[in-house]
mmCIF file of C-alpha atoms in Angstrom:
data_model
loop_
_atom_site.group_PDB
_atom_site.id
_atom_site.type_symbol
_atom_site.label_atom_id
_atom_site.label_comp_id
_atom_site.label_asym_id
_atom_site.label_seq_id
_atom_site.Cartn_x
_atom_site.Cartn_y
_atom_site.Cartn_z
ATOM 1 C CA MET A 257 19.261 30.799 -10.598
ATOM 2 C CA ASP A 258 19.328 30.845 -14.418
ATOM 3 C CA TYR A 259 19.676 27.630 -16.375
ATOM 4 C CA ASN A 260 21.102 27.272 -19.867
ATOM 5 C CA ALA A 261 19.895 25.451 -22.957
ATOM 6 C CA LEU A 262 22.298 22.547 -22.399
ATOM 7 C CA GLN A 263 20.752 21.798 -18.992
ATOM 8 C CA ILE A 264 17.249 21.902 -20.476
ATOM 9 C CA LEU A 265 18.326 19.533 -23.274
ATOM 10 C CA LEU A 266 19.969 17.130 -20.816
ATOM 11 C CA ILE A 267 16.863 17.056 -18.620
ATOM 12 C CA PHE A 268 14.748 16.259 -21.696
ATOM 13 C CA VAL A 269 17.116 13.464 -22.794
ATOM 14 C CA VAL A 270 17.335 11.930 -19.308
ATOM 15 C CA THR A 271 13.528 12.051 -18.907
ATOM 16 C CA PHE A 272 13.068 10.569 -22.398
ATOM 17 C CA ILE A 273 15.354 7.634 -21.551
ATOM 18 C CA ALA A 274 13.790 7.105 -18.116
ATOM 19 C CA ALA A 275 10.282 7.069 -19.607
ATOM 20 C CA ILE A 276 11.248 4.265 -21.982
ATOM 21 C CA ASP A 277 13.301 2.424 -19.371
ATOM 22 C CA GLN A 278 10.309 1.867 -17.071
ATOM 23 C CA PHE A 279 8.923 -0.624 -19.618
ATOM 24 C CA SER A 280 11.657 -1.546 -22.080
ATOM 25 C CA PHE A 281 15.322 -1.195 -21.018
ATOM 26 C CA LEU A 282 16.808 -2.319 -17.705
ATOM 27 C CA GLU A 283 13.649 -1.272 -15.817
ATOM 28 C CA SER A 284 15.844 0.143 -13.056
ATOM 29 C CA LEU A 285 17.363 3.350 -14.462
ATOM 30 C CA TYR A 286 14.032 5.159 -14.137
ATOM 31 C CA GLN A 287 13.880 4.668 -10.361
ATOM 32 C CA PRO A 288 13.880 7.992 -8.438
ATOM 33 C CA ILE A 289 16.967 7.021 -6.436
ATOM 34 C CA VAL A 290 18.858 6.770 -9.760
ATOM 35 C CA MET A 291 17.260 9.710 -11.570
ATOM 36 C CA GLY A 292 17.456 12.007 -8.532
ATOM 37 C CA PRO A 293 21.238 12.443 -8.399
ATOM 38 C CA VAL A 294 21.428 12.563 -12.217
ATOM 39 C CA ILE A 295 18.974 15.474 -12.397
ATOM 40 C CA GLY A 296 20.662 17.017 -9.375
ATOM 41 C CA ALA A 297 24.043 16.856 -11.121
ATOM 42 C CA ILE A 298 22.574 18.532 -14.212
ATOM 43 C CA LEU A 299 21.175 21.341 -12.054
ATOM 44 C CA GLY A 300 24.373 21.647 -10.022
ATOM 45 C CA ASP A 301 23.211 20.084 -6.727
ATOM 46 C CA MET A 302 23.738 16.323 -6.752
ATOM 47 C CA GLN A 303 23.386 15.996 -2.969
ATOM 48 C CA THR A 304 19.866 17.453 -2.937
ATOM 49 C CA GLY A 305 18.978 15.302 -5.931
ATOM 50 C CA LEU A 306 20.121 12.161 -4.112
ATOM 51 C CA ILE A 307 18.222 13.063 -0.926
ATOM 52 C CA VAL A 308 14.984 13.874 -2.744
ATOM 53 C CA GLY A 309 15.307 10.874 -5.055
ATOM 54 C CA ALA A 310 15.824 8.524 -2.106
ATOM 55 C CA THR A 311 12.862 10.089 -0.280
ATOM 56 C CA TYR A 312 10.628 9.638 -3.325
ATOM 57 C CA GLN A 313 11.923 6.081 -3.794
ATOM 58 C CA LEU A 314 10.739 5.125 -0.296
ATOM 59 C CA MET A 315 7.257 6.359 -1.180
ATOM 60 C CA THR A 316 7.055 4.358 -4.421
ATOM 61 C CA ILE A 317 8.834 1.210 -3.204
ATOM 62 C CA GLY A 318 5.584 -0.759 -3.019
ATOM 63 C CA ASN A 319 3.943 0.648 -6.151
ATOM 64 C CA MET A 320 3.502 -1.633 -9.117
ATOM 65 C CA PRO A 321 1.247 -1.475 -12.192
ATOM 66 C CA VAL A 322 -1.343 -4.200 -12.613
ATOM 67 C CA GLY A 323 -2.453 -4.423 -16.223
ATOM 68 C CA GLY A 324 -3.890 -1.085 -17.261
ATOM 69 C CA ALA A 325 -4.064 0.198 -13.679
ATOM 70 C CA GLN A 326 -1.114 2.536 -13.273
ATOM 71 C CA PRO A 327 0.131 4.085 -9.991
ATOM 72 C CA PRO A 328 1.268 7.735 -9.880
ATOM 73 C CA ASN A 329 4.274 7.771 -12.161
ATOM 74 C CA ALA A 330 7.681 7.590 -10.497
ATOM 75 C CA VAL A 331 9.572 9.113 -13.440
ATOM 76 C CA ILE A 332 7.784 12.458 -13.678
ATOM 77 C CA GLY A 333 7.078 12.613 -9.944
ATOM 78 C CA GLY A 334 10.680 11.935 -8.944
ATOM 79 C CA ILE A 335 12.229 14.325 -11.468
ATOM 80 C CA VAL A 336 9.771 17.135 -10.714
ATOM 81 C CA ALA A 337 10.357 16.660 -6.975
ATOM 82 C CA VAL A 338 14.101 17.204 -7.497
ATOM 83 C CA ILE A 339 13.427 20.278 -9.656
ATOM 84 C CA PHE A 340 11.101 21.626 -6.960
ATOM 85 C CA ALA A 341 13.694 21.126 -4.239
ATOM 86 C CA ILE A 342 16.601 22.681 -6.145
ATOM 87 C CA THR A 343 14.875 25.579 -7.906
ATOM 88 C CA SER A 344 12.464 26.473 -5.085
ATOM 89 C CA GLY A 345 14.410 25.502 -1.984
ATOM 90 C CA LEU A 346 11.693 23.175 -0.686
ATOM 91 C CA GLU A 347 12.831 20.613 1.871
ATOM 92 C CA PRO A 348 12.738 17.012 0.564
ATOM 93 C CA ASN A 349 9.473 15.852 2.170
ATOM 94 C CA ALA A 350 7.602 18.958 1.018
ATOM 95 C CA ALA A 351 9.056 18.652 -2.502
ATOM 96 C CA VAL A 352 7.902 15.023 -2.714
ATOM 97 C CA ALA A 353 4.375 15.954 -1.620
ATOM 98 C CA ALA A 354 4.221 18.889 -4.046
ATOM 99 C CA ALA A 355 5.274 16.659 -6.963
ATOM 100 C CA ILE A 356 2.358 14.199 -6.597
ATOM 101 C CA PRO A 357 0.024 16.104 -8.998
ATOM 102 C CA PHE A 358 2.735 15.924 -11.667
ATOM 103 C CA ALA A 359 3.128 12.190 -11.024
ATOM 104 C CA LEU A 360 -0.578 11.871 -11.813
ATOM 105 C CA LEU A 361 0.103 13.523 -15.188
ATOM 106 C CA GLY A 362 2.542 10.727 -15.930
ATOM 107 C CA GLN A 363 -0.069 8.173 -14.876
ATOM 108 C CA TYR A 364 -2.625 9.726 -17.242
ATOM 109 C CA GLY A 365 -0.070 9.872 -20.055
ATOM 110 C CA ILE A 366 0.676 6.155 -19.794
ATOM 111 C CA THR A 367 -3.011 5.273 -19.633
ATOM 112 C CA LEU A 368 -3.665 7.429 -22.715
ATOM 113 C CA LEU A 369 -0.823 5.769 -24.631
ATOM 114 C CA PHE A 370 -2.065 2.284 -23.705
ATOM 115 C CA THR A 371 -5.553 3.238 -24.887
ATOM 116 C CA VAL A 372 -4.288 4.620 -28.200
ATOM 117 C CA MET A 373 -1.998 1.647 -28.850
ATOM 118 C CA SER A 374 -4.606 -0.975 -27.993
ATOM 119 C CA PRO A 375 -6.191 -1.140 -31.483
ATOM 120 C CA VAL A 376 -2.704 -1.092 -33.037
ATOM 121 C CA MET A 377 -2.106 -4.547 -31.548
ATOM 122 C CA ALA A 378 -4.269 -5.985 -34.324
ATOM 123 C CA LYS A 379 -1.672 -4.693 -36.779
ATOM 124 C CA ALA A 380 1.063 -6.317 -34.677
ATOM 125 C CA ASP A 381 -0.823 -9.622 -34.869
ATOM 126 C CA GLN A 382 -0.949 -9.222 -38.640
ATOM 127 C CA TYR A 383 2.806 -8.630 -38.770
ATOM 128 C CA ALA A 384 3.349 -11.733 -36.635
ATOM 129 C CA HIS A 385 1.149 -13.796 -38.967
ATOM 130 C CA GLU A 386 3.181 -12.509 -41.913
ATOM 131 C CA ALA A 387 6.469 -13.277 -40.093
ATOM 132 C CA ASN A 388 7.421 -9.615 -40.315
ATOM 133 C CA PRO A 389 9.496 -8.779 -37.194
ATOM 134 C CA LYS A 390 10.513 -5.393 -38.609
ATOM 135 C CA GLY A 391 6.872 -4.275 -38.572
ATOM 136 C CA ILE A 392 6.519 -5.311 -34.921
ATOM 137 C CA ASP A 393 9.768 -3.495 -34.100
ATOM 138 C CA LYS A 394 8.437 -0.362 -35.789
ATOM 139 C CA ILE A 395 5.283 -0.389 -33.636
ATOM 140 C CA ASN A 396 7.334 -0.789 -30.468
ATOM 141 C CA TYR A 397 9.751 1.991 -31.406
ATOM 142 C CA VAL A 398 6.902 4.374 -32.238
ATOM 143 C CA ALA A 399 5.195 3.647 -28.892
ATOM 144 C CA MET A 400 8.441 4.161 -26.976
ATOM 145 C CA GLY A 401 9.130 7.401 -28.836
ATOM 146 C CA ILE A 402 5.656 8.781 -28.076
ATOM 147 C CA LEU A 403 5.984 7.889 -24.395
ATOM 148 C CA GLY A 404 9.405 9.508 -24.146
ATOM 149 C CA LEU A 405 8.157 12.669 -25.881
ATOM 150 C CA ILE A 406 5.134 12.975 -23.574
ATOM 151 C CA PHE A 407 7.276 12.676 -20.468
ATOM 152 C CA GLY A 408 10.091 14.869 -21.778
ATOM 153 C CA ILE A 409 7.746 17.673 -22.839
ATOM 154 C CA VAL A 410 5.844 17.648 -19.526
ATOM 155 C CA VAL A 411 9.043 17.850 -17.463
ATOM 156 C CA VAL A 412 10.715 20.482 -19.663
ATOM 157 C CA LEU A 413 7.598 22.687 -19.711
ATOM 158 C CA PHE A 414 7.444 22.530 -15.935
ATOM 159 C CA PHE A 415 11.173 23.176 -15.651
ATOM 160 C CA LEU A 416 10.968 26.239 -17.899
ATOM 161 C CA ALA A 417 8.262 27.652 -15.665
ATOM 162 C CA GLY A 418 9.634 26.061 -12.509
ATOM 163 C CA SER A 419 12.597 28.352 -11.985
ATOM 164 C CA THR A 420 10.176 31.208 -11.226
ATOM 165 C CA PHE A 421 6.887 29.369 -10.649
ATOM 166 C CA GLY A 422 8.373 27.096 -8.007
ATOM 167 C CA ARG A 423 9.841 29.963 -6.012
ATOM 168 C CA ASP A 424 6.615 31.992 -6.284
ATOM 169 C CA LEU A 425 4.615 28.960 -5.184
ATOM 170 C CA ALA A 426 6.906 28.306 -2.229
ATOM 171 C CA ASP A 427 6.663 31.962 -1.171
ATOM 172 C CA ALA A 428 2.866 31.981 -1.544
ATOM 173 C CA ILE A 429 2.253 28.869 0.544
ATOM 174 C CA PRO A 430 1.650 29.711 4.216
ATOM 175 C CA GLN A 431 4.188 28.339 6.654
ATOM 176 C CA LYS A 432 1.644 26.069 8.331
ATOM 177 C CA LEU A 433 0.615 24.580 4.988
ATOM 178 C CA MET A 434 4.275 24.110 4.073
ATOM 179 C CA ALA A 435 4.784 22.248 7.340
ATOM 180 C CA GLY A 436 1.751 20.127 6.491
ATOM 181 C CA LEU A 437 3.246 19.246 3.099
ATOM 182 C CA GLY A 438 6.434 18.186 4.872
ATOM 183 C CA VAL A 439 4.493 15.940 7.238
ATOM 184 C CA ALA A 440 2.469 14.469 4.358
ATOM 185 C CA GLY A 441 5.640 13.772 2.362
ATOM 186 C CA GLY A 442 7.216 12.127 5.403
ATOM 187 C CA MET A 443 4.170 9.885 5.896
ATOM 188 C CA MET A 444 4.278 8.725 2.274
ATOM 189 C CA LYS A 445 7.541 6.867 2.934
ATOM 190 C CA TYR A 446 5.810 4.698 5.530
ATOM 191 C CA VAL A 447 2.827 4.172 3.250
ATOM 192 C CA GLY A 448 5.223 2.885 0.584
ATOM 193 C CA PHE A 449 6.744 0.396 3.011
ATOM 194 C CA ALA A 450 3.285 -0.655 4.201
ATOM 195 C CA VAL A 451 2.193 -1.415 0.628
ATOM 196 C CA LEU A 452 5.390 -3.405 0.055
ATOM 197 C CA LEU A 453 4.916 -5.418 3.261
ATOM 198 C CA ARG A 454 1.280 -6.053 2.372
ATOM 199 C CA LEU A 455 2.404 -7.660 -0.886
ATOM 200 C CA MET A 456 5.498 -9.552 0.277
ATOM 201 C CA LEU A 457 5.368 -10.311 3.973
ATOM 202 C CA SER A 458 4.428 -13.812 5.132
ATOM 203 C CA LYS A 459 4.159 -15.266 8.615
ATOM 204 C CA ASP A 460 7.507 -17.031 8.157
ATOM 205 C CA LEU A 461 9.303 -13.664 7.727
ATOM 206 C CA TRP A 462 7.938 -11.723 10.703
ATOM 207 C CA GLY A 463 10.968 -12.660 12.818
ATOM 208 C CA PHE A 464 13.400 -11.181 10.278
ATOM 209 C CA TYR A 465 11.313 -8.015 9.949
ATOM 210 C CA LEU A 466 10.947 -7.365 13.679
ATOM 211 C CA GLY A 467 14.596 -8.231 14.375
ATOM 212 C CA GLY A 468 15.841 -5.858 11.666
ATOM 213 C CA PHE A 469 13.500 -3.111 12.836
ATOM 214 C CA ALA A 470 14.727 -3.441 16.439
ATOM 215 C CA LEU A 471 18.387 -3.305 15.390
ATOM 216 C CA ALA A 472 17.753 -0.265 13.174
ATOM 217 C CA VAL A 473 16.092 1.603 16.051
ATOM 218 C CA ILE A 474 19.001 0.775 18.372
ATOM 219 C CA ILE A 475 21.599 1.962 15.852
ATOM 220 C CA ILE A 476 19.724 5.161 14.962
ATOM 221 C CA ALA A 477 19.417 6.021 18.668
ATOM 222 C CA ASN A 478 23.224 6.039 18.934
ATOM 223 C CA ASP A 479 24.784 8.887 16.937
ATOM 224 C CA SER A 480 28.176 7.185 16.830
ATOM 225 C CA LEU A 481 26.668 4.139 15.043
ATOM 226 C CA GLN A 482 24.728 5.983 12.355
ATOM 227 C CA GLY A 483 25.864 5.972 8.752
ATOM 228 C CA ALA A 484 28.236 3.116 7.982
ATOM 229 C CA ALA A 485 26.731 0.914 10.711
ATOM 230 C CA LEU A 486 23.355 0.942 8.933
ATOM 231 C CA LEU A 487 25.008 -0.204 5.708
ATOM 232 C CA LEU A 488 26.817 -2.983 7.547
ATOM 233 C CA MET A 489 23.553 -4.068 9.154
ATOM 234 C CA ALA A 490 21.906 -4.187 5.741
ATOM 235 C CA LEU A 491 24.778 -6.365 4.500
ATOM 236 C CA ILE A 492 24.367 -8.705 7.489
ATOM 237 C CA GLY A 493 20.630 -8.868 6.811
ATOM 238 C CA PHE A 494 21.305 -9.819 3.197
ATOM 239 C CA CYS A 495 23.715 -12.561 4.312
ATOM 240 C CA ILE A 496 21.139 -14.013 6.710
ATOM 241 C CA ALA A 497 18.415 -13.885 4.061
ATOM 242 C CA PHE A 498 20.678 -15.543 1.484
ATOM 243 C CA TRP A 499 21.668 -18.246 3.982
ATOM 244 C CA ASP A 500 17.997 -18.908 4.750
ATOM 245 C CA TYR A 501 17.252 -19.093 1.016
ATOM 246 C CA GLN A 502 19.996 -21.675 0.516
ATOM 247 C CA ILE A 503 18.729 -23.795 3.437
ATOM 248 C CA GLN A 504 15.146 -23.676 2.176
ATOM 249 C CA THR A 505 16.258 -24.579 -1.352
ATOM 250 C CA LYS A 506 18.268 -27.578 -0.126
ATOM 251 C CA MET A 507 15.367 -28.804 2.012
ATOM 252 C CA LYS A 508 12.957 -28.656 -0.930
ATOM 253 C CA SER A 509 15.350 -30.437 -3.285
ATOM 254 C CA ALA A 510 16.447 -33.122 -0.794
ATOM 255 C CA SER A 511 15.133 -36.638 -1.506
ATOM 256 C CA PRO A 512 13.661 -38.821 1.267
ATOM 257 C CA VAL A 513 16.085 -41.153 3.060
ATOM 258 C CA GLY A 514 15.857 -44.689 1.755
ATOM 259 C CA GLY A 515 14.691 -43.850 -1.725
ATOM 260 C CA ASP A 516 11.810 -45.961 -2.984
ATOM 261 C CA PHE A 517 12.343 -48.807 -0.531
ATOM 262 C CA GLU A 518 10.093 -49.271 2.490
ATOM 263 C CA GLY A 519 11.222 -50.496 5.847
ATOM 264 C CA GLU A 520 13.272 -49.435 8.842
ATOM 265 C CA GLU A 521 16.702 -47.889 8.660
ATOM 266 C CA ASP A 522 19.533 -48.963 10.926
ATOM 267 C CA GLY A 523 21.104 -45.515 10.860
ATOM 268 C CA ILE A 524 24.331 -46.686 9.187
#
């Protein structure tokens, strides 16, 4: 399939915005589940973009940067995975696995930018001492522009080669290796959830987790309940979690009966 200059420009603009968004805007637009259908719509296959973006999102759901330590980048990885799937016909799990090396490029690009901008912070301190907010704004805008350019150029260069390179790569990979990539991509979703649970789960929440898991397995096993039933179950889970949050908040804010006075209460 041939792609026109407008599609290339739109992919660059979307990648540029997503690169900045991961640190500066809403910090949610850059997520693969959002970028996937957008890139898919640009390339004429929104459904594949949504499927691949959601698959990549599950893998990165537990990833978070800690200081200068950056995980494989979700912006480049997610967008390249969608491009792989649409231009090369890779199935979603295999496309996600094949995009990991490109996600590492995004990780290296961010680390490089942080390293380059580190000495510039002394200039920002000087602007702050001089009460010069415009100078600080200029530093931030330059950093955001460089980051957006790095990401946009990497994705566009791959896309320009991807329409033929991706298909040639898919044809050159043996079927067994392709199946292995699919299995590896499928496993990454569970690794993402495991990382998230490792960070968030406490002993007080095991009941909610196991109960939700059991209900999900029951619903998935019944074809007639799949789809909308899963969304309704997620809504019920949110309601239960919100109710528990309200109860816990009220218990923490409640004052002891009797105030500051000691002695027995008659219950009236």
